[in-house]
Amino acid sequence: MKTNPIRSLVYSAIGAALIAALSQIAVPLGPVPFTLQTLAIGLLATLFAPREAIASVSLYLLLGAIGLPVFAGFHGGFQVLIGPTGGFLWAFLIYAALTSSLVTLKSHPIWIFLVNVLGVAITLAGGGLVLYFGHKNPFTTSSSGHRPALHLDRNPQDFCDRLLHCLTTSHS
């Protein structure tokens, strides 16, 4: 089946706009905001062909890199792509490519769900690796200094308790 190039460009532009719009809806949960842009990536990757899904995410990243305020919190600029949240943003490309390649509109809903869970796991892993190794473990302090330190070298129960405390304690 031959694809229409104009339709492909329009889908990619709409996809990038949807990602940009949903990235502004955020729940503050520590150094990395929890936004609905991950939902947008999953939705686009599920509905679009791989070409349009990857193009949507690439266009979104390009618009942000040139300085348009499309990233979470109306941020923009190349520094965001190489900053603490950059790993998550780059991993969106892998999420979109993988999910759109493995899912079609005729796929079983459970398969769609599982592939999207895998995509989110890849995004979290990519972002977590950049956070941990590239930015001197942001879990140790916050910019305001009000969050207790999370030390990843301690036992897992202690880490989970501290993480839960950080997520449930008001930082205002």
PDB file of C-alpha atoms in Angstrom:
ATOM      1  CA  MET A   1       0.000   0.000   0.000  1.00  0.00           C
ATOM      2  CA  LYS A   2       1.413   3.348  -1.054  1.00  0.00           C
ATOM      3  CA  THR A   3       1.520   6.063   1.583  1.00  0.00           C
ATOM      4  CA  ASN A   4       0.519   9.630   0.898  1.00  0.00           C
ATOM      5  CA  PRO A   5       3.486  11.910   1.734  1.00  0.00           C
ATOM      6  CA  ILE A   6       1.256  14.878   2.567  1.00  0.00           C
ATOM      7  CA  ARG A   7      -0.827  12.760   4.941  1.00  0.00           C
ATOM      8  CA  SER A   8       2.358  11.447   6.534  1.00  0.00           C
ATOM      9  CA  LEU A   9       3.651  14.999   7.128  1.00  0.00           C
ATOM     10  CA  VAL A  10       0.324  16.138   8.543  1.00  0.00           C
ATOM     11  CA  TYR A  11       0.169  13.149  10.908  1.00  0.00           C
ATOM     12  CA  SER A  12       3.720  13.838  12.064  1.00  0.00           C
ATOM     13  CA  ALA A  13       2.968  17.519  12.712  1.00  0.00           C
ATOM     14  CA  ILE A  14      -0.241  16.698  14.586  1.00  0.00           C
ATOM     15  CA  GLY A  15       1.640  14.081  16.596  1.00  0.00           C
ATOM     16  CA  ALA A  16       4.386  16.540  17.561  1.00  0.00           C
ATOM     17  CA  ALA A  17       1.752  19.111  18.544  1.00  0.00           C
ATOM     18  CA  LEU A  18      -0.056  16.539  20.697  1.00  0.00           C
ATOM     19  CA  ILE A  19       3.182  15.590  22.461  1.00  0.00           C
ATOM     20  CA  ALA A  20       3.995  19.270  23.051  1.00  0.00           C
ATOM     21  CA  ALA A  21       0.518  19.989  24.418  1.00  0.00           C
ATOM     22  CA  LEU A  22       0.446  16.997  26.756  1.00  0.00           C
ATOM     23  CA  SER A  23       3.979  17.652  27.983  1.00  0.00           C
ATOM     24  CA  GLN A  24       2.660  20.803  29.679  1.00  0.00           C
ATOM     25  CA  ILE A  25       0.291  18.821  31.893  1.00  0.00           C
ATOM     26  CA  ALA A  26       2.590  17.841  34.746  1.00  0.00           C
ATOM     27  CA  VAL A  27       2.485  16.381  38.232  1.00  0.00           C
ATOM     28  CA  PRO A  28       5.604  17.445  40.191  1.00  0.00           C
ATOM     29  CA  LEU A  29       7.220  14.297  41.616  1.00  0.00           C
ATOM     30  CA  GLY A  30      10.835  15.161  42.237  1.00  0.00           C
ATOM     31  CA  PRO A  31      13.579  16.217  39.828  1.00  0.00           C
ATOM     32  CA  VAL A  32      11.774  14.868  36.758  1.00  0.00           C
ATOM     33  CA  PRO A  33       8.191  15.986  36.216  1.00  0.00           C
ATOM     34  CA  PHE A  34       5.602  13.302  35.534  1.00  0.00           C
ATOM     35  CA  THR A  35       3.847  14.530  32.394  1.00  0.00           C
ATOM     36  CA  LEU A  36       1.287  13.211  29.972  1.00  0.00           C
ATOM     37  CA  GLN A  37       3.772  13.297  27.106  1.00  0.00           C
ATOM     38  CA  THR A  38       4.485   9.618  27.746  1.00  0.00           C
ATOM     39  CA  LEU A  39       0.797   8.948  27.183  1.00  0.00           C
ATOM     40  CA  ALA A  40       1.008  10.918  23.935  1.00  0.00           C
ATOM     41  CA  ILE A  41       4.008   8.874  22.762  1.00  0.00           C
ATOM     42  CA  GLY A  42       2.200   5.618  23.495  1.00  0.00           C
ATOM     43  CA  LEU A  43      -0.966   6.793  21.789  1.00  0.00           C
ATOM     44  CA  LEU A  44       0.860   7.951  18.672  1.00  0.00           C
ATOM     45  CA  ALA A  45       3.029   4.847  18.519  1.00  0.00           C
ATOM     46  CA  THR A  46      -0.071   2.678  18.790  1.00  0.00           C
ATOM     47  CA  LEU A  47      -2.100   4.533  16.166  1.00  0.00           C
ATOM     48  CA  PHE A  48       0.561   5.670  13.684  1.00  0.00           C
ATOM     49  CA  ALA A  49       2.795   3.713  11.348  1.00  0.00           C
ATOM     50  CA  PRO A  50       6.449   3.590  12.432  1.00  0.00           C
ATOM     51  CA  ARG A  51       7.420   6.318   9.981  1.00  0.00           C
ATOM     52  CA  GLU A  52       4.863   8.813  11.333  1.00  0.00           C
ATOM     53  CA  ALA A  53       5.431   7.885  14.979  1.00  0.00           C
ATOM     54  CA  ILE A  54       9.198   8.336  14.752  1.00  0.00           C
ATOM     55  CA  ALA A  55       8.778  11.514  12.708  1.00  0.00           C
ATOM     56  CA  SER A  56       6.388  12.948  15.330  1.00  0.00           C
ATOM     57  CA  VAL A  57       8.830  12.352  18.177  1.00  0.00           C
ATOM     58  CA  SER A  58      11.784  13.571  16.086  1.00  0.00           C
ATOM     59  CA  LEU A  59       9.935  16.761  15.154  1.00  0.00           C
ATOM     60  CA  TYR A  60       9.005  17.312  18.796  1.00  0.00           C
ATOM     61  CA  LEU A  61      12.651  16.914  19.849  1.00  0.00           C
ATOM     62  CA  LEU A  62      13.837  19.166  17.008  1.00  0.00           C
ATOM     63  CA  LEU A  63      11.350  21.909  17.890  1.00  0.00           C
ATOM     64  CA  GLY A  64      12.491  21.764  21.499  1.00  0.00           C
ATOM     65  CA  ALA A  65      16.164  21.696  20.543  1.00  0.00           C
ATOM     66  CA  ILE A  66      15.889  24.900  18.513  1.00  0.00           C
ATOM     67  CA  GLY A  67      14.406  26.657  21.508  1.00  0.00           C
ATOM     68  CA  LEU A  68      10.641  26.431  21.198  1.00  0.00           C
ATOM     69  CA  PRO A  69       9.099  25.876  24.654  1.00  0.00           C
ATOM     70  CA  VAL A  70       7.595  22.461  23.914  1.00  0.00           C
ATOM     71  CA  PHE A  71       9.224  20.460  26.693  1.00  0.00           C
ATOM     72  CA  ALA A  72       7.679  20.041  30.145  1.00  0.00           C
ATOM     73  CA  GLY A  73       7.208  23.294  32.022  1.00  0.00           C
ATOM     74  CA  PHE A  74       7.414  25.285  28.764  1.00  0.00           C
ATOM     75  CA  HIS A  75      11.156  24.707  28.540  1.00  0.00           C
ATOM     76  CA  GLY A  76      13.079  24.574  25.322  1.00  0.00           C
ATOM     77  CA  GLY A  77      16.629  24.543  24.035  1.00  0.00           C
ATOM     78  CA  PHE A  78      19.303  21.985  23.374  1.00  0.00           C
ATOM     79  CA  GLN A  79      20.377  22.088  27.028  1.00  0.00           C
ATOM     80  CA  VAL A  80      17.170  20.236  27.954  1.00  0.00           C
ATOM     81  CA  LEU A  81      18.142  17.365  25.647  1.00  0.00           C
ATOM     82  CA  ILE A  82      21.511  16.996  27.355  1.00  0.00           C
ATOM     83  CA  GLY A  83      20.237  17.809  30.854  1.00  0.00           C
ATOM     84  CA  PRO A  84      18.788  15.554  33.555  1.00  0.00           C
ATOM     85  CA  THR A  85      15.581  14.833  31.619  1.00  0.00           C
ATOM     86  CA  GLY A  86      17.343  14.332  28.294  1.00  0.00           C
ATOM     87  CA  GLY A  87      17.559  10.567  28.664  1.00  0.00           C
ATOM     88  CA  PHE A  88      13.793  10.320  28.909  1.00  0.00           C
ATOM     89  CA  LEU A  89      13.319  12.522  25.857  1.00  0.00           C
ATOM     90  CA  TRP A  90      15.770  10.549  23.705  1.00  0.00           C
ATOM     91  CA  ALA A  91      14.277   7.266  24.889  1.00  0.00           C
ATOM     92  CA  PHE A  92      10.920   8.412  23.496  1.00  0.00           C
ATOM     93  CA  LEU A  93      12.375   7.712  20.042  1.00  0.00           C
ATOM     94  CA  ILE A  94      13.016   4.085  20.982  1.00  0.00           C
ATOM     95  CA  TYR A  95       9.575   3.836  22.590  1.00  0.00           C
ATOM     96  CA  ALA A  96       7.876   5.154  19.449  1.00  0.00           C
ATOM     97  CA  ALA A  97       9.925   2.993  17.082  1.00  0.00           C
ATOM     98  CA  LEU A  98       9.456  -0.206  19.061  1.00  0.00           C
ATOM     99  CA  THR A  99       5.767   0.210  19.806  1.00  0.00           C
ATOM    100  CA  SER A 100       4.760   1.341  16.332  1.00  0.00           C
ATOM    101  CA  SER A 101       6.708  -1.551  14.814  1.00  0.00           C
ATOM    102  CA  LEU A 102       5.111  -4.197  17.018  1.00  0.00           C
ATOM    103  CA  VAL A 103       1.526  -2.910  17.144  1.00  0.00           C
ATOM    104  CA  THR A 104      -1.143  -2.442  14.494  1.00  0.00           C
ATOM    105  CA  LEU A 105      -4.719  -1.268  14.765  1.00  0.00           C
ATOM    106  CA  LYS A 106      -5.754  -4.923  14.557  1.00  0.00           C
ATOM    107  CA  SER A 107      -3.531  -6.003  17.447  1.00  0.00           C
ATOM    108  CA  HIS A 108      -5.107  -7.531  20.519  1.00  0.00           C
ATOM    109  CA  PRO A 109      -5.593  -4.971  23.340  1.00  0.00           C
ATOM    110  CA  ILE A 110      -3.484  -7.008  25.749  1.00  0.00           C
ATOM    111  CA  TRP A 111      -0.623  -7.064  23.223  1.00  0.00           C
ATOM    112  CA  ILE A 112      -0.950  -3.286  22.762  1.00  0.00           C
ATOM    113  CA  PHE A 113      -0.843  -2.815  26.533  1.00  0.00           C
ATOM    114  CA  LEU A 114       2.203  -5.073  26.982  1.00  0.00           C
ATOM    115  CA  VAL A 115       4.153  -3.423  24.175  1.00  0.00           C
ATOM    116  CA  ASN A 116       3.388   0.006  25.634  1.00  0.00           C
ATOM    117  CA  VAL A 117       4.506  -1.178  29.074  1.00  0.00           C
ATOM    118  CA  LEU A 118       7.760  -2.298  27.469  1.00  0.00           C
ATOM    119  CA  GLY A 119       8.087   1.111  25.796  1.00  0.00           C
ATOM    120  CA  VAL A 120       7.542   2.914  29.083  1.00  0.00           C
ATOM    121  CA  ALA A 121      10.086   0.622  30.775  1.00  0.00           C
ATOM    122  CA  ILE A 122      12.639   1.477  28.091  1.00  0.00           C
ATOM    123  CA  THR A 123      11.894   5.176  28.564  1.00  0.00           C
ATOM    124  CA  LEU A 124      12.315   4.913  32.334  1.00  0.00           C
ATOM    125  CA  ALA A 125      15.506   2.905  31.955  1.00  0.00           C
ATOM    126  CA  GLY A 126      17.003   5.360  29.479  1.00  0.00           C
ATOM    127  CA  GLY A 127      16.049   8.355  31.569  1.00  0.00           C
ATOM    128  CA  GLY A 128      17.118   6.718  34.797  1.00  0.00           C
ATOM    129  CA  LEU A 129      20.532   5.843  33.416  1.00  0.00           C
ATOM    130  CA  VAL A 130      21.152   9.414  32.312  1.00  0.00           C
ATOM    131  CA  LEU A 131      19.906  10.742  35.641  1.00  0.00           C
ATOM    132  CA  TYR A 132      22.035   8.375  37.653  1.00  0.00           C
ATOM    133  CA  PHE A 133      25.271   8.292  35.690  1.00  0.00           C
ATOM    134  CA  GLY A 134      25.194  11.556  33.810  1.00  0.00           C
ATOM    135  CA  HIS A 135      24.077  13.919  36.524  1.00  0.00           C
ATOM    136  CA  LYS A 136      25.682  12.733  39.749  1.00  0.00           C
ATOM    137  CA  ASN A 137      22.605  10.993  41.137  1.00  0.00           C
ATOM    138  CA  PRO A 138      19.961  13.706  41.572  1.00  0.00           C
ATOM    139  CA  PHE A 139      18.322  11.574  44.266  1.00  0.00           C
ATOM    140  CA  THR A 140      20.881  12.739  46.825  1.00  0.00           C
ATOM    141  CA  THR A 141      19.690  16.345  47.161  1.00  0.00           C
ATOM    142  CA  SER A 142      17.171  18.726  45.730  1.00  0.00           C
ATOM    143  CA  SER A 143      17.751  22.236  44.555  1.00  0.00           C
ATOM    144  CA  SER A 144      15.922  23.540  47.622  1.00  0.00           C
ATOM    145  CA  GLY A 145      17.633  21.085  49.965  1.00  0.00           C
ATOM    146  CA  HIS A 146      14.340  20.017  51.568  1.00  0.00           C
ATOM    147  CA  ARG A 147      14.217  16.464  50.309  1.00  0.00           C
ATOM    148  CA  PRO A 148      15.971  13.778  52.344  1.00  0.00           C
ATOM    149  CA  ALA A 149      18.820  12.022  50.617  1.00  0.00           C
ATOM    150  CA  LEU A 150      18.156   8.775  48.772  1.00  0.00           C
ATOM    151  CA  HIS A 151      21.182   6.539  48.740  1.00  0.00           C
ATOM    152  CA  LEU A 152      21.049   3.787  46.161  1.00  0.00           C
ATOM    153  CA  ASP A 153      23.897   1.828  47.733  1.00  0.00           C
ATOM    154  CA  ARG A 154      21.817   0.875  50.791  1.00  0.00           C
ATOM    155  CA  ASN A 155      19.336  -1.936  51.090  1.00  0.00           C
ATOM    156  CA  PRO A 156      16.308  -1.852  48.751  1.00  0.00           C
ATOM    157  CA  GLN A 157      13.777  -1.468  51.579  1.00  0.00           C
ATOM    158  CA  ASP A 158      15.513   1.658  52.856  1.00  0.00           C
ATOM    159  CA  PHE A 159      15.623   3.074  49.332  1.00  0.00           C
ATOM    160  CA  CYS A 160      11.904   2.384  48.785  1.00  0.00           C
ATOM    161  CA  ASP A 161      10.989   3.921  52.147  1.00  0.00           C
ATOM    162  CA  ARG A 162      12.955   7.068  51.383  1.00  0.00           C
ATOM    163  CA  LEU A 163      11.539   7.290  47.867  1.00  0.00           C
ATOM    164  CA  LEU A 164       8.006   6.931  49.193  1.00  0.00           C
ATOM    165  CA  HIS A 165       8.723   9.633  51.779  1.00  0.00           C
ATOM    166  CA  CYS A 166       9.973  11.984  49.038  1.00  0.00           C
ATOM    167  CA  LEU A 167       6.928  11.385  46.890  1.00  0.00           C
ATOM    168  CA  THR A 168       4.425  11.890  49.694  1.00  0.00           C
ATOM    169  CA  THR A 169       6.035  14.831  51.504  1.00  0.00           C
ATOM    170  CA  SER A 170       5.080  18.359  50.494  1.00  0.00           C
ATOM    171  CA  HIS A 171       8.021  20.329  49.101  1.00  0.00           C
ATOM    172  CA  SER A 172       6.357  23.756  49.233  1.00  0.00           C
TER     173      SER A 172
END
